[in-house]
Coordinates of C-alpha atoms and ligand atoms in Angstrom, one line a residue:
X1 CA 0.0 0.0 0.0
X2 CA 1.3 3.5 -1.4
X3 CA -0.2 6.8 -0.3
X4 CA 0.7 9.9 -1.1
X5 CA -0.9 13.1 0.5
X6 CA -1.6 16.4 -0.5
X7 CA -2.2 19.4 2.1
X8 CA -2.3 23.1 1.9
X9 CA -0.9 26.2 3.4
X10 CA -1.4 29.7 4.1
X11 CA -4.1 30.3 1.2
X12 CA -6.9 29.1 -0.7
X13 CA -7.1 28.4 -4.5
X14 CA -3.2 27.6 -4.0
X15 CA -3.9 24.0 -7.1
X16 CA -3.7 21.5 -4.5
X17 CA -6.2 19.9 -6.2
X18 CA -4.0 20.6 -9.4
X19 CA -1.3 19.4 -8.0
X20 CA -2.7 15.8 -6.1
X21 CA -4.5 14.8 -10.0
X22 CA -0.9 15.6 -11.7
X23 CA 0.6 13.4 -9.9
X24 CA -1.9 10.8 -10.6
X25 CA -1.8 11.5 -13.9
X26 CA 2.0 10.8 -13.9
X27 CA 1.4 7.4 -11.8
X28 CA -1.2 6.3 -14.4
X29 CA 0.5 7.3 -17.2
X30 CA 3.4 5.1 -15.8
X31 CA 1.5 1.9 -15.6
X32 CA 0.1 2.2 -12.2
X33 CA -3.2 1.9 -10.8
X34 CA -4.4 4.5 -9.0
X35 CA -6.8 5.2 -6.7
X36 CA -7.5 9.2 -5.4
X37 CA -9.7 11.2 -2.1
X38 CA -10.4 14.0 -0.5
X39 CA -11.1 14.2 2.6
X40 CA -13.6 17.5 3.3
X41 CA -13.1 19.4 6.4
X42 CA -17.1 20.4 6.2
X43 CA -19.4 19.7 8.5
X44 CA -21.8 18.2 5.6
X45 CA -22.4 14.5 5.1
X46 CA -22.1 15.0 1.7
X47 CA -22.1 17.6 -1.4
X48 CA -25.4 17.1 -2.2
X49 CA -27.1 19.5 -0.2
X50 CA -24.7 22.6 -0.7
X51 CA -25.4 25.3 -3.2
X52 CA -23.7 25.8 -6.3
X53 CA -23.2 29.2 -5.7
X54 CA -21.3 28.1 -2.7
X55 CA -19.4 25.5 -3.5
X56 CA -19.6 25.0 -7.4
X57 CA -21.0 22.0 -8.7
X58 CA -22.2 19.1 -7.3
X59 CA -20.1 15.6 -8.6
X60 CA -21.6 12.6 -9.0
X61 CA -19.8 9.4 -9.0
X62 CA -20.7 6.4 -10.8
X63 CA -22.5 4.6 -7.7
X64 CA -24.2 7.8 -7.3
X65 CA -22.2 9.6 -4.5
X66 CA -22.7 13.2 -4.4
X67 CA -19.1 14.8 -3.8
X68 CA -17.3 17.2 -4.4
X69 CA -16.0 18.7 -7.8
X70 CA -13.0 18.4 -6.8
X71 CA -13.6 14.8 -7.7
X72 CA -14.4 15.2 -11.3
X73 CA -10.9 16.7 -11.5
X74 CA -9.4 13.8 -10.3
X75 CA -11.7 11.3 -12.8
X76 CA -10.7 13.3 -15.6
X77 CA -7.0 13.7 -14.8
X78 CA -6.3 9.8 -13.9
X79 CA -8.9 8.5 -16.5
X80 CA -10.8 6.9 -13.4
X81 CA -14.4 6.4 -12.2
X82 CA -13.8 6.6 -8.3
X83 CA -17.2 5.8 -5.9
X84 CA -18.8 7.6 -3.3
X85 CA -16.1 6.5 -0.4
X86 CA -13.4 9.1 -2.3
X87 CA -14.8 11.5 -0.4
X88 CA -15.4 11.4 3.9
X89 CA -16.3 14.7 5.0
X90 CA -15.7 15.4 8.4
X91 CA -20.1 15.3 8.5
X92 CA -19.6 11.6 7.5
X93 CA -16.7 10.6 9.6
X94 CA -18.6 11.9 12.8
X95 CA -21.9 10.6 11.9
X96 CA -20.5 7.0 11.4
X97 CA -18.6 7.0 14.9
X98 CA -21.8 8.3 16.8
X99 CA -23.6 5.7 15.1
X100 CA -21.6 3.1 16.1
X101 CA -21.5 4.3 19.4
X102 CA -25.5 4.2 19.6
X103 CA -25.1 0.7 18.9
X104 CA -23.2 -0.1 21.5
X105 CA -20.0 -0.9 19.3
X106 CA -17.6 1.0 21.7
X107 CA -18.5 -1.4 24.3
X108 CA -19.1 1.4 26.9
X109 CA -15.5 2.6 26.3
X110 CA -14.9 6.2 26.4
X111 CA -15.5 7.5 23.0
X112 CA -12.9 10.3 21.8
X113 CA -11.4 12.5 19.1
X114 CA -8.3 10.2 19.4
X115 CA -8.5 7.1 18.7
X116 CA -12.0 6.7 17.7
X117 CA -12.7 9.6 14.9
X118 CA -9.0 8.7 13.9
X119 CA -9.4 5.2 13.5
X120 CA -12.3 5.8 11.2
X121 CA -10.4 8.2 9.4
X122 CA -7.5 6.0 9.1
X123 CA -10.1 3.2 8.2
X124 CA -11.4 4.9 5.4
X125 CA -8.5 5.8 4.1
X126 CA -7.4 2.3 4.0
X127 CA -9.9 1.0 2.2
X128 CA -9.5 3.0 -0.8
X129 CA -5.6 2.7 -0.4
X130 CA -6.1 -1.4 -0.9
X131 CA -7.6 0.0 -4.2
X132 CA -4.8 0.6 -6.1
X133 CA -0.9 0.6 -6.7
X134 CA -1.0 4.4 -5.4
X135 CA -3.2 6.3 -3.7
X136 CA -3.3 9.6 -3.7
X137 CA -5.2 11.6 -0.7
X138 CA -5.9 15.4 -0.3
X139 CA -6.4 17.1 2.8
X140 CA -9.0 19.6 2.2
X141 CA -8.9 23.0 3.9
X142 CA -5.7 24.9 5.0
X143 CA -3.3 23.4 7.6
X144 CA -4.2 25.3 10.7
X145 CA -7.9 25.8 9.8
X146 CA -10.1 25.3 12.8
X147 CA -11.5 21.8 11.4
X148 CA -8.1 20.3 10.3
X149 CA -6.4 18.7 13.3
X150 CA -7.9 15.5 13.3
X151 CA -7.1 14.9 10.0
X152 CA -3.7 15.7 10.1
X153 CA -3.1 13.7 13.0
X154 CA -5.0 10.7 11.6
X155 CA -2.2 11.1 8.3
X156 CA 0.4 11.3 10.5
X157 CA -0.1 8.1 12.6
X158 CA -0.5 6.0 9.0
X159 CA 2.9 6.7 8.6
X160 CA 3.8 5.0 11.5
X161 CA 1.0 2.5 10.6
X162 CA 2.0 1.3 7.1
X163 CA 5.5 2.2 7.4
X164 CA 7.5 5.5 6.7
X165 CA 8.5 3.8 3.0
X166 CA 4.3 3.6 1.9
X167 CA 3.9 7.1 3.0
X168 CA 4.9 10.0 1.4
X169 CA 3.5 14.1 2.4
X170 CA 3.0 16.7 0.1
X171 CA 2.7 20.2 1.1
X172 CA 1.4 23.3 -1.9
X173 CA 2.5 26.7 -0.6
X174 CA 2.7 30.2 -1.9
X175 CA 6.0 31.6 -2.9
X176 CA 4.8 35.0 -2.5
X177 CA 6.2 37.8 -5.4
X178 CA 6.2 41.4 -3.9
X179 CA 5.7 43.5 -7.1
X180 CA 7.2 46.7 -6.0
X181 CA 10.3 45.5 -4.9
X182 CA 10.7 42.4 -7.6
X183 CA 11.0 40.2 -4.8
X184 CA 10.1 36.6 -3.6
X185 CA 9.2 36.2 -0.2
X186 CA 9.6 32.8 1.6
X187 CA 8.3 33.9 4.9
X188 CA 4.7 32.0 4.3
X189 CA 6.7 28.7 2.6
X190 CA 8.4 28.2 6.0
X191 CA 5.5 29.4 8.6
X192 CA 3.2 27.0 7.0
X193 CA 5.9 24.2 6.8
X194 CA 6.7 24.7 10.2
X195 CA 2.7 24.7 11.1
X196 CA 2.5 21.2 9.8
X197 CA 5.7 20.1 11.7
X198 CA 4.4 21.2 15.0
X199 CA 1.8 18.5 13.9
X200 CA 4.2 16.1 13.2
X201 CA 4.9 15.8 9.8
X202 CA 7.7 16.5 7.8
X203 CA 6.9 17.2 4.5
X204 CA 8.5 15.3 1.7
X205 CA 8.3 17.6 -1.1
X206 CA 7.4 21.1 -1.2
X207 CA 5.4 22.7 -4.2
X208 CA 5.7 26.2 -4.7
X209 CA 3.2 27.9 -6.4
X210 CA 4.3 30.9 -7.9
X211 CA 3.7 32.8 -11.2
X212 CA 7.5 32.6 -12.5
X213 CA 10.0 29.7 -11.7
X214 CA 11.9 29.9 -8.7
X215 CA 15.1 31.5 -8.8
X216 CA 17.6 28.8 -8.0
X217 CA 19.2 31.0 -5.1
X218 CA 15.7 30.5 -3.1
X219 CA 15.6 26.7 -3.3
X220 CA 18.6 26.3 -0.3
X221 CA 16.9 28.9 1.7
X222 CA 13.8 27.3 1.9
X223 CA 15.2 23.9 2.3
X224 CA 17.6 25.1 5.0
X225 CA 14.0 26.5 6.7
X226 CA 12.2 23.1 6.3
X227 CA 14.3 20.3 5.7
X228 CA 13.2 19.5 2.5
X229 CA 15.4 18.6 0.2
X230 CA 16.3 20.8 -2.4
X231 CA 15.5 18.7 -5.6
X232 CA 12.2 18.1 -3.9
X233 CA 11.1 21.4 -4.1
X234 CA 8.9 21.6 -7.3
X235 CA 7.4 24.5 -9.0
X236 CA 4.0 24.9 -10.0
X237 CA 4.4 28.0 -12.5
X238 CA 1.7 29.3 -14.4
X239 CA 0.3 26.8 -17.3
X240 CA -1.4 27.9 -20.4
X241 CA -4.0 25.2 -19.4
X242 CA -4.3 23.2 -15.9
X243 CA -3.8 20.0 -18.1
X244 CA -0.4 21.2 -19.2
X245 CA 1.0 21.2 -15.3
X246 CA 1.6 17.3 -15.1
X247 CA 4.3 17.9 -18.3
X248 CA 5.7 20.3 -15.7
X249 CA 6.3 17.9 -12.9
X250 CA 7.6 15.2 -15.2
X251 CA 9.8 18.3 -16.3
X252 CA 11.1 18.7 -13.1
X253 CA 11.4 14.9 -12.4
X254 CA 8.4 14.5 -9.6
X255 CA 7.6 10.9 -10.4
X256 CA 10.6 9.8 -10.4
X257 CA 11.2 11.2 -6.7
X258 CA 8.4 9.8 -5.3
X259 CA 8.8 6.9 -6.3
X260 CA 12.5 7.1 -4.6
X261 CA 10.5 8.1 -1.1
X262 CA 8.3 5.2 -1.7
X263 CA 10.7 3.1 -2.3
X264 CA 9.4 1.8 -5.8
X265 CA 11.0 0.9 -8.5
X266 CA 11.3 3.9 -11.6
X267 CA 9.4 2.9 -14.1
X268 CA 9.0 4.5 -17.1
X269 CA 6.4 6.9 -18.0
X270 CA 4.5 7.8 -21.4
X271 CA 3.2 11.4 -21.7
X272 CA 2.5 11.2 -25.3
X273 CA -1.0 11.1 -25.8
X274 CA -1.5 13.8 -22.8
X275 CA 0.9 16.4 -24.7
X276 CA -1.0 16.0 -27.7
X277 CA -4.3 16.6 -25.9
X278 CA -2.2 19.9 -24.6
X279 CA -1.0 21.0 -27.6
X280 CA -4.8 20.9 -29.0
X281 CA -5.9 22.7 -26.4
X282 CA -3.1 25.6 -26.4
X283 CA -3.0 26.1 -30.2
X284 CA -6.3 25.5 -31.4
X285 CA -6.8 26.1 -35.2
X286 CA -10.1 26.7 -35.4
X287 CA -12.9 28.6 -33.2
X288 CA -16.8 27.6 -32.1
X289 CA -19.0 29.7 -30.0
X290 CA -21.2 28.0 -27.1
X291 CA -24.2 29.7 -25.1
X292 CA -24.9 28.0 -22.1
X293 CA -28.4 29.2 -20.9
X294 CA -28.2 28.5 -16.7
X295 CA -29.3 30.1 -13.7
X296 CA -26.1 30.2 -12.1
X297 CA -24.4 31.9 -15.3
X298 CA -22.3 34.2 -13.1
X299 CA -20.5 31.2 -11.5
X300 CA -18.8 29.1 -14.0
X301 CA -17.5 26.5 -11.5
X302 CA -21.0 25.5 -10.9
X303 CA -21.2 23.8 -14.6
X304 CA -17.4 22.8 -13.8
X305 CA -17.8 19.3 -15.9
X306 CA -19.9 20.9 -18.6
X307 CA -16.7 23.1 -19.2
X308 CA -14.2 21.0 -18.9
X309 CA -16.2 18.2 -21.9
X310 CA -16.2 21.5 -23.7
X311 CA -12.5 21.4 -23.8
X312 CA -12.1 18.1 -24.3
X313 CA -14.7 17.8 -27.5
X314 CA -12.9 21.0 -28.7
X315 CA -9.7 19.7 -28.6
X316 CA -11.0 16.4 -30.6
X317 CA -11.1 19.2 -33.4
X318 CA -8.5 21.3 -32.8
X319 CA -10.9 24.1 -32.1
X320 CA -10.9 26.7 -29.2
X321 CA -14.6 26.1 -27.7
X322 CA -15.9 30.0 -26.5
X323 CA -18.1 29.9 -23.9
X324 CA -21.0 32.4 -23.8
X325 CA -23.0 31.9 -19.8
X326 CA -26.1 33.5 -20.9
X327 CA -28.4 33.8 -17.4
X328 CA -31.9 32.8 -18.9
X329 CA -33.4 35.7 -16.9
X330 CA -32.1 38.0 -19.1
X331 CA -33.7 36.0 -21.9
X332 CA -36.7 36.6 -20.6
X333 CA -36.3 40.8 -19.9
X334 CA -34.7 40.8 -23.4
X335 CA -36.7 38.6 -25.9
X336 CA -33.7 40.0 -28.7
X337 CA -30.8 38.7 -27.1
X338 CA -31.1 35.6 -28.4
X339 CA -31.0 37.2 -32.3
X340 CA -28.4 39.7 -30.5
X341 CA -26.2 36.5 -29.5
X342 CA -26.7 34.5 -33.1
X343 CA -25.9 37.6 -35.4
X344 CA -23.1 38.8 -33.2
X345 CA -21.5 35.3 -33.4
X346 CA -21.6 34.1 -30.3
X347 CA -24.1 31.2 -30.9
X348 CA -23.0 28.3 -33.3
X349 CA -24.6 26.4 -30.4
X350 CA -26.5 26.0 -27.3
X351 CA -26.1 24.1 -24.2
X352 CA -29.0 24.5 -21.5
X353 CA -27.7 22.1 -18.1
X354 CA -29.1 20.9 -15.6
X355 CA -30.7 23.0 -12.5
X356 CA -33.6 22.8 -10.2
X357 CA -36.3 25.1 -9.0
X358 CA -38.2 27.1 -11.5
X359 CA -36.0 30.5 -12.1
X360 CA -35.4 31.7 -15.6
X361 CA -37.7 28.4 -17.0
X362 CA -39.4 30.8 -19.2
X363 CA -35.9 32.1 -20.4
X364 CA -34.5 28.6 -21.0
X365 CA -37.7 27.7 -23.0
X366 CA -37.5 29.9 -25.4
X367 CA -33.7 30.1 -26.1
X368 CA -34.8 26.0 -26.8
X369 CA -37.6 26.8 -29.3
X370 CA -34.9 29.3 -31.2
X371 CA -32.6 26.7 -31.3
X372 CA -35.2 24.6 -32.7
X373 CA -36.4 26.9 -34.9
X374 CA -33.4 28.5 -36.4
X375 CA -31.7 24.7 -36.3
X376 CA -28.9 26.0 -34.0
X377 CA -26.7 22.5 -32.8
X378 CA -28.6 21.9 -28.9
X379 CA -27.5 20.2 -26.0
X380 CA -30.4 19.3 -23.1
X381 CA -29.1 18.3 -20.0
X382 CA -30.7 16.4 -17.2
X383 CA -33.5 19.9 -16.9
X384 CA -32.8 21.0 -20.2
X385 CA -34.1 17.7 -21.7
X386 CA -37.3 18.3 -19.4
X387 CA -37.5 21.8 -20.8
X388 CA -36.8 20.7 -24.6
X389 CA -39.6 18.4 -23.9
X390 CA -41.7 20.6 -22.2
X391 CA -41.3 23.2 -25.7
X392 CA -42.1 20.8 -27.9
X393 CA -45.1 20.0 -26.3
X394 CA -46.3 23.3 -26.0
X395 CA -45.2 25.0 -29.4
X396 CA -45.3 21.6 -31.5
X397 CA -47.5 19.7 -30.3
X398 CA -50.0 22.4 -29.6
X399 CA -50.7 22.0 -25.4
X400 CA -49.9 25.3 -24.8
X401 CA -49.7 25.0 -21.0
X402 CA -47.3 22.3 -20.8
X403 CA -45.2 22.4 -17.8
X404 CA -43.6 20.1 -15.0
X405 CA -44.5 19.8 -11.7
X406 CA -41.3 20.8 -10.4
X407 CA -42.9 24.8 -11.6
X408 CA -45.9 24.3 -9.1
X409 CA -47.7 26.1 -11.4
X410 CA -50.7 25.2 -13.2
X411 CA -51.0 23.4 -16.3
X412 CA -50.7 19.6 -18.3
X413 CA -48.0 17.9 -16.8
X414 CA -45.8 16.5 -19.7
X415 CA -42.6 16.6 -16.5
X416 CA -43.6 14.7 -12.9
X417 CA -42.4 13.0 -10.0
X418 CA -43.0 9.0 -10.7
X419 CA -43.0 8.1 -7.0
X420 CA -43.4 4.9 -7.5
X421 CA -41.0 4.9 -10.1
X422 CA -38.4 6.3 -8.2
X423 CA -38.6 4.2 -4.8
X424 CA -37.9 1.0 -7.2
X425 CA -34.9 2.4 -8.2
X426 CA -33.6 4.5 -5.2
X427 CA -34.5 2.2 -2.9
X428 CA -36.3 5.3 -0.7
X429 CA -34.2 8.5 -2.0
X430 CA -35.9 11.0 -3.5
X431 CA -33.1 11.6 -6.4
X432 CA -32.3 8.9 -8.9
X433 CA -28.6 8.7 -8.4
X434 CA -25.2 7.7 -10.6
X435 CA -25.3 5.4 -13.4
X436 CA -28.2 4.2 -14.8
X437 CA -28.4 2.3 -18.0
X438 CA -30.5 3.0 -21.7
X439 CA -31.6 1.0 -24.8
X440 CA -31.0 3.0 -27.4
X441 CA -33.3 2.6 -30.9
X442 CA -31.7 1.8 -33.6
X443 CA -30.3 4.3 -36.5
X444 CA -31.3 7.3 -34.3
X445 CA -29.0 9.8 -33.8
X446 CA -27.8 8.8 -30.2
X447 CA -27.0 5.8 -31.9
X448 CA -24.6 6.6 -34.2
X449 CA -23.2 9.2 -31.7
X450 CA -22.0 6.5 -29.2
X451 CA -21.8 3.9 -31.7
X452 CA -23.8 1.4 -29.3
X453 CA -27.6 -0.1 -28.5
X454 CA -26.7 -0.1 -24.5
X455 CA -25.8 2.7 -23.2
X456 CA -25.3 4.2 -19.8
X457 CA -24.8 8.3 -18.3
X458 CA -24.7 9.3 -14.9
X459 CA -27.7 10.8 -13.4
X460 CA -28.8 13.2 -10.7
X461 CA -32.9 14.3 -10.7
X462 CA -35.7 14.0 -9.2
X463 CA -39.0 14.4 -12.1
X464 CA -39.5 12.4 -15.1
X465 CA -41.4 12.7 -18.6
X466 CA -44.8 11.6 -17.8
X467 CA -45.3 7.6 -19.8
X468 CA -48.6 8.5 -20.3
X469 CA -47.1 11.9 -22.7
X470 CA -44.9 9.7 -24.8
X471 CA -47.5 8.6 -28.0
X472 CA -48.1 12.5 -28.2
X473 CA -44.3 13.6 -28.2
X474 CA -43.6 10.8 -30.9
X475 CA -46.6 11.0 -32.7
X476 CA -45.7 14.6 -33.3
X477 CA -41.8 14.0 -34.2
X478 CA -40.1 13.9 -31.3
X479 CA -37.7 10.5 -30.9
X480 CA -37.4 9.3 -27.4
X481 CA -33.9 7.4 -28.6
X482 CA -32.9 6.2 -25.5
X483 CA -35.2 4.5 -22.9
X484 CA -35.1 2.5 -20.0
X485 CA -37.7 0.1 -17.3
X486 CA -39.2 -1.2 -20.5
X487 CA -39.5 2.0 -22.4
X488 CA -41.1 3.7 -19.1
X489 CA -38.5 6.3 -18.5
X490 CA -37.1 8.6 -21.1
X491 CA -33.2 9.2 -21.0
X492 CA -32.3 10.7 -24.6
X493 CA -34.3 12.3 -26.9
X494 CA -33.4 14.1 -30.5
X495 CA -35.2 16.0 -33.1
X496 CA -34.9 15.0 -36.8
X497 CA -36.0 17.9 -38.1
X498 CA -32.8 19.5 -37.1
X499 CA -29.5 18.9 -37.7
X500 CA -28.4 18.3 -34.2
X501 CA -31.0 18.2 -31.4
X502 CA -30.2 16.1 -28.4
X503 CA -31.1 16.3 -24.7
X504 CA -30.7 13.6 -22.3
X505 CA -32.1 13.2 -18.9
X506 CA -28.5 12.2 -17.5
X507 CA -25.5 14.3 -17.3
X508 CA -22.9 13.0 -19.7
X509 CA -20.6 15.7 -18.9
X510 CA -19.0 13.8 -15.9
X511 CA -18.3 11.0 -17.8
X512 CA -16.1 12.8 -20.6
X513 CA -12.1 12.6 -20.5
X514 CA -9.2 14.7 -22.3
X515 CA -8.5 12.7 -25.0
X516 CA -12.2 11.0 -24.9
X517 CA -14.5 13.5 -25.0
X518 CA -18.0 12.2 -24.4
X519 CA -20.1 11.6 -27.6
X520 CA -22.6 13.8 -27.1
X521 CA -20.4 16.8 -26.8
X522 CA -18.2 15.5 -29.4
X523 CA -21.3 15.7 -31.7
X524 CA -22.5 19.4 -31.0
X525 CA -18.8 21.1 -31.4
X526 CA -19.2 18.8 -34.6
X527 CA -22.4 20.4 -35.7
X528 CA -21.4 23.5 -34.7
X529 CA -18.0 23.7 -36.9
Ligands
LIG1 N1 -34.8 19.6 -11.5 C1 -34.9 18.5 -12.3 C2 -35.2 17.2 -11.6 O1 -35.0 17.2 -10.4 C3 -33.6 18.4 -13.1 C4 -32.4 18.1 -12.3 C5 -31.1 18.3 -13.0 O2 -31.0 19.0 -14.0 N2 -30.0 17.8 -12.5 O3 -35.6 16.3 -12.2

């Protein structure tokens, strides 16, 4: 067992998450298996009940964990579908010892902070370990943040546990630039080094994370400061993209010298297919304009995977994907914008995702009927497929007051909640979580687009198109392409009449990968060139 983890100083926003999927990009691209976390220092169970706005998007893992984004980074770095035990929060960790000790587990032992929420740290952190070749774990928060202790002594005693040669620290801190003087400042490098110390560990390697490479004179300094050794403090300058920084740890050797902590054998590592995903993404040859119509437009890390299978279907193509966050609000104040965004350019296509509550509904419904109409490539997802269906009812098929129940407002139902539906498949949640699976027909669209009958997205909603709606969607010219409990749920639909019209009750965003871009993002910066 191999475990490698990442923690924080001084500052927020510093790439530790950058930094722990690079290196398991560089282990995987070596031949390794590898397994990642994070541990959340939150008081939530889990990500599911935070708000977008907050916290950016909510992840969903295949087995339909709600976690963190920070977790879609990792899948999409390491090219790995982890499960909903990547990511304890401090909630969860608490919740499960409190549990156990309603049940009498503890045996009328005192129950403390150490060894008992420790243990289940470490116990957690174990499992997933026994995963893979390496694991990598970050710490989220800051060392020193009010939460943090117990975490940092639960990593700490695993090195004693498994053995100082399995465990290797990581520690991402500023190297501050004072502009005025044209000068680099160690000061918060060895405070926050010497933070973690006073909890007992000594950091391994050092990343610096700085706009410019360090200036070689620094590197004794701060090693003298920390006892790190001077090769093992790596810089993490600014990239042209965040994909580009694992080419700048295998630049600077970083593999290779974990591998010499963890006593492993060097084995050789193949970057090639990575680069040439960089290179498409840095020098693109060729440009496409998205609108994405959302209610949290202002916030771009709330549609964080719907971005980042932007990149990856642009760089398919060599082409420089422009995003356009429309707030469908302003559709509605506006009724020209949507002209306004076509003729100005910044509309070869249109992406509405997914969201709850019924904010800017009227906005997103009619950006759909102009994409419709003016055959502009669309992408439903998850509520935008309920809202593509819910146009199409009311400007196709003639039921003017179609709506979904989710609106509590009046009208024909075409979107509901299928209670009965939904406790089959949940087993009691409300949401219908992770991966589900789809027949797709046969010659439809969908088909060709992921070249395959079976089919499966990950999914995260709560309402439904109604069974009882279907005959009049299809009898109009609507294809429900992709189905599921014997044609009683709808997961894809598409529009013949257009030359690319697709909306899917899942979110395939999550599933997308540099280098793999998910089909049906592949197929609207397709249409759109
Ligand atoms: N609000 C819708 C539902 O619960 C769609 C959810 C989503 O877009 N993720 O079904």
């Amino acid at each position: 067992m191999k475990i490698i983890f990442v923690t924080g100083g001084i500052i927020s926003g510093l790439w530790k998450w950058v930094t722990a999927s690079s290196i398991g990009r560089l282990f995987k691209s070596s031949g390794y298996t590898v397994n990642m976390m994070k541990i959340d220092p939150y008081l939530q169970v889990d990500a599911g009940t935070m708000s977008p706005y907050e916290h950016g998007e909510v992840f969903v893992t295949e087995d339909g964990g709600e976690t963190d984004l920070d977790l879609g980074n990792y899948e999409r770095f390491v090219d790995i579908a982890l499960d909903r035990w990547a990511n304890p929060t401090t909630g969860k960790i608490y919740l499960t010892v409190i549990e156990k000790e309603r049940r009498g587990d503890y045996l009328g032992k005192t129950v403390q902070v150490i060894p008992h929420i420790t243990d289940e740290i470490k116990s957690r952190i174990l499992t997933q370990a026994a995963k893979a070749d390496i694991c990598i774990v970050e710490v989220g928060g800051l060392v020193g943040d009010a939460e943090s202790p117990v975490f940092i002594e639960a990593i700490r005693q695993l090195r004693r546990d498994i053995g100082p040669d399995n465990v290797c620290y990581v520690h991402v801190v500023p190297l501050l630039y004072v502009e005025v003087s044209g000068e680099y400042k160690t000061k918060a490098i060895q405070l926050s080094t010497r933070q973690l110390r006073e909890a007992g560990i000594q950091p391994d390697f050092l990343v610096a994370r700085c706009p410019r490479p360090i200036p070689q004179e620094l590197k004794p300094k701060i090693s003298m400061f920390t006892d790190v050794y001077e090769e093992n403090i790596i810089e993490a300058t600014d990239a042209r993209t965040i994909y580009e920084v694992p080419l700048l740890f295998e630049k600077q050797g970083l593999k290779d010298k974990i591998e010499t902590v963890l006593h492993l054998d060097h084995k050789p590592i193949d970057l090639s297919d990575w680069s040439a995903f960089v290179d498409n993404v840095v020098a693109p040859t060729r440009e496409v304009n998205i609108a994405i119509v959302g209610k949290y437009a202002e916030l771009e890390d709330a549609y964080m995977s719907v971005r980042e299978a932007l990149v990856h279907a642009g760089a398919k193509y060599a082409t420089k994907v422009r995003r356009h966050w429309i707030n469908a609000e302003e559709i509605e104040k506006n009724p020209n914008l949507l002209t306004e965004l076509q003729t100005s350019g910044k509309m070869d296509g249109m992406i509405v995702p997914g969201g709850f509550g019924s904010r800017g509904i009227e906005g997103k419904i009619s950006a759909i009927r102009y994409a419709r109409e003016h055959d502009i490539p669309f992408l439903g997802i998850c509520l935008g497929l309920q809202l593509s269906v819910i146009e199409f009812a009311r400007n196709v098929c003639g039921v003017t007051d179609a709506t979904s129940t989710e609106f509590e407002k009046p009208g024909t139902a075409f979107i509901d909640y299928l209670p009965d539906q939904n406790e089959k498949i949940d087993k009691g949640g409300t949401l219908r979580l992770g991966t589900q699976e789809a027949t797709v027909l046969e010659g439809s669209l969908i088909h060709k687009l992921y070249g395959s009958t079976t089919i499966s997205d990950r999914h995260r909603h709560r309402y439904e198109v109604c069974p009882d709606k279907h005959e009049i969607l299809r009898s109009h010219g609507l294809v429900l392409s992709g189905t599921s409990h014997e044609g009683r749920l709808v997961e894809y639909i598409e529009n013949p009449a257009c030359t690319y019209f697709v909306a899917t009750q899942a979110h395939p965003e999550f599933k997308s990968r540099p280098g793999k871009p998910h089909p049906l993002f592949d197929g609207l910066v397709k249409a759109c060139l």
